[in-house]
Amino acid sequence: MKIGIYGGTFNPPHLGHMSSAQAAVELLELDRLFFIPAAQPPHKELPAHGAEGPDRLAMAALMADGLGERLRRRDCVAALDLELRRAGRSYTCDTLAELHDQYPGDELWLLMGSDMFFTLQHWYEPEKIMALAGIAAFARSEDDSAGALAAHAAHLNSTFGARTRVIELPQITDISSTRLRSLLAEGRGSGYLWPTVYGYILRKGLYGADRDLTTLSDEELRAASYSMIRAKRIPHIRGTEETAVRLAERWGADVERARRAAILHDCTKYLDMEEQKALCAQYGVELDELEQKAVKLLHSKTGACIARQVFGAGDDIYWAIFWHTTGKADMSTLEKVIYLADYMEPTRDFPGVEVLRGLAETDLDAAVLLGLEMSIEDLEDRGMTPHHNTLEARDWLLAHRA
């Protein structure tokens, strides 16, 4: 197995890191790639106003998740806390030795930009580094010379017996982390970041990007919401937003409120049972017997709480998110729109979904009723108990439809 190791402060990780890593995975035919944030790099001090280790690890993990999704290999990219757990300065030779012990017999490749590559011979124990791993270098700016990279690769080969590979990037993101931190403090720079990383920075107020989360633009709200979930969920949320906007326009709901409810509706989807229950307790949400055991029923409730408490959503958005999983009797138009949009957005593929989509354009209540009936039937077929709110929603519509 070939394993790529990409270290750095990642303060913050940006699209230059991401595109370089993608090129390395593809050109070196790597089976795994690890982003490893440094605790304390040997060659420089961490900036006074940068992010702490846990935040840098979290941002690297978001970048890794996005790259895995982009490569359609979700499990091949990860962020490791290996150096953050180790006391003292983060020497690459120690990291490679630890990985060599963990993956004996596998082929390690150390990835680095040209700035690091040209100084590699001066690192701590360079002989050990180049004995443990191949060295893959890529240009970090338009000024980097392919000829100079190749010449230095030859020098390392003749002097240290290094295995080297120069990677030519199809596109170079010419930005330093120092410059990017300055831009973020000025309210700029988002275009250099993977959206979920930018969303994390906004939510945590890192690098001086101390924004009022209750006044985010739609684009900023998407980034913040996406930073709370796995990348594989983003197409569903995008599809739900598109469908909610269309249904709101068709049936007279507030389009912007439908949009923002859809953007936030799954923001707590990946919290575990303990985390879901803790949020419910924090915000005073009482759980019935079924909800105490079924984690899938809780993200709508906790998502609604986060939408209101963190992002300033109004009560109508709160309740639209709160009921989007089970439905309830006598739903508002916005609640119906979000329930249906979540159920039938374009990535959904199940028997009867096209019928449901067609009905949603002609009779909103009939479409909601069909969705409820399909959900109940599916649960019962799988030996599961439908929530009482779903049954009450169905019965209410049966009794009140003309």
GROMACS .gro file of N, CA and C in nm, residues 91 93-94 120-130:
model
   42
   91TYR      N    1   0.911   1.686   1.483
   91TYR     CA    2   1.015   1.646   1.388
   91TYR      C    3   0.960   1.540   1.293
   93CYS      N    4   1.110   1.324   1.111
   93CYS     CA    5   1.170   1.191   1.122
   93CYS      C    6   1.098   1.108   1.227
   94ASP      N    7   1.054   1.170   1.337
   94ASP     CA    8   0.981   1.097   1.441
   94ASP      C    9   0.843   1.053   1.390
  120LEU      N   10   1.530   2.062   0.254
  120LEU     CA   11   1.516   1.932   0.320
  120LEU      C   12   1.647   1.879   0.376
  121GLN      N   13   1.757   1.902   0.305
  121GLN     CA   14   1.887   1.851   0.350
  121GLN      C   15   1.932   1.912   0.482
  122HIS      N   16   1.868   2.022   0.525
  122HIS     CA   17   1.905   2.089   0.650
  122HIS      C   18   1.810   2.053   0.764
  123TRP      N   19   1.711   1.968   0.738
  123TRP     CA   20   1.618   1.930   0.843
  123TRP      C   21   1.686   1.842   0.947
  124TYR      N   22   1.618   1.819   1.057
  124TYR     CA   23   1.666   1.729   1.160
  124TYR      C   24   1.666   1.585   1.107
  125GLU      N   25   1.782   1.523   1.109
  125GLU     CA   26   1.802   1.385   1.064
  125GLU      C   27   1.747   1.361   0.922
  126PRO      N   28   1.798   1.434   0.823
  126PRO     CA   29   1.747   1.417   0.686
  126PRO      C   30   1.772   1.278   0.631
  127GLU      N   31   1.882   1.215   0.671
  127GLU     CA   32   1.911   1.079   0.621
  127GLU      C   33   1.799   0.983   0.662
  128LYS      N   34   1.754   0.997   0.786
  128LYS     CA   35   1.646   0.910   0.835
  128LYS      C   36   1.516   0.936   0.761
  129ILE      N   37   1.488   1.064   0.737
  129ILE     CA   38   1.365   1.100   0.664
  129ILE      C   39   1.364   1.034   0.527
  130MET      N   40   1.475   1.047   0.455
  130MET     CA   41   1.477   0.998   0.317
  130MET      C   42   1.497   0.847   0.309
   0.00000   0.00000   0.00000
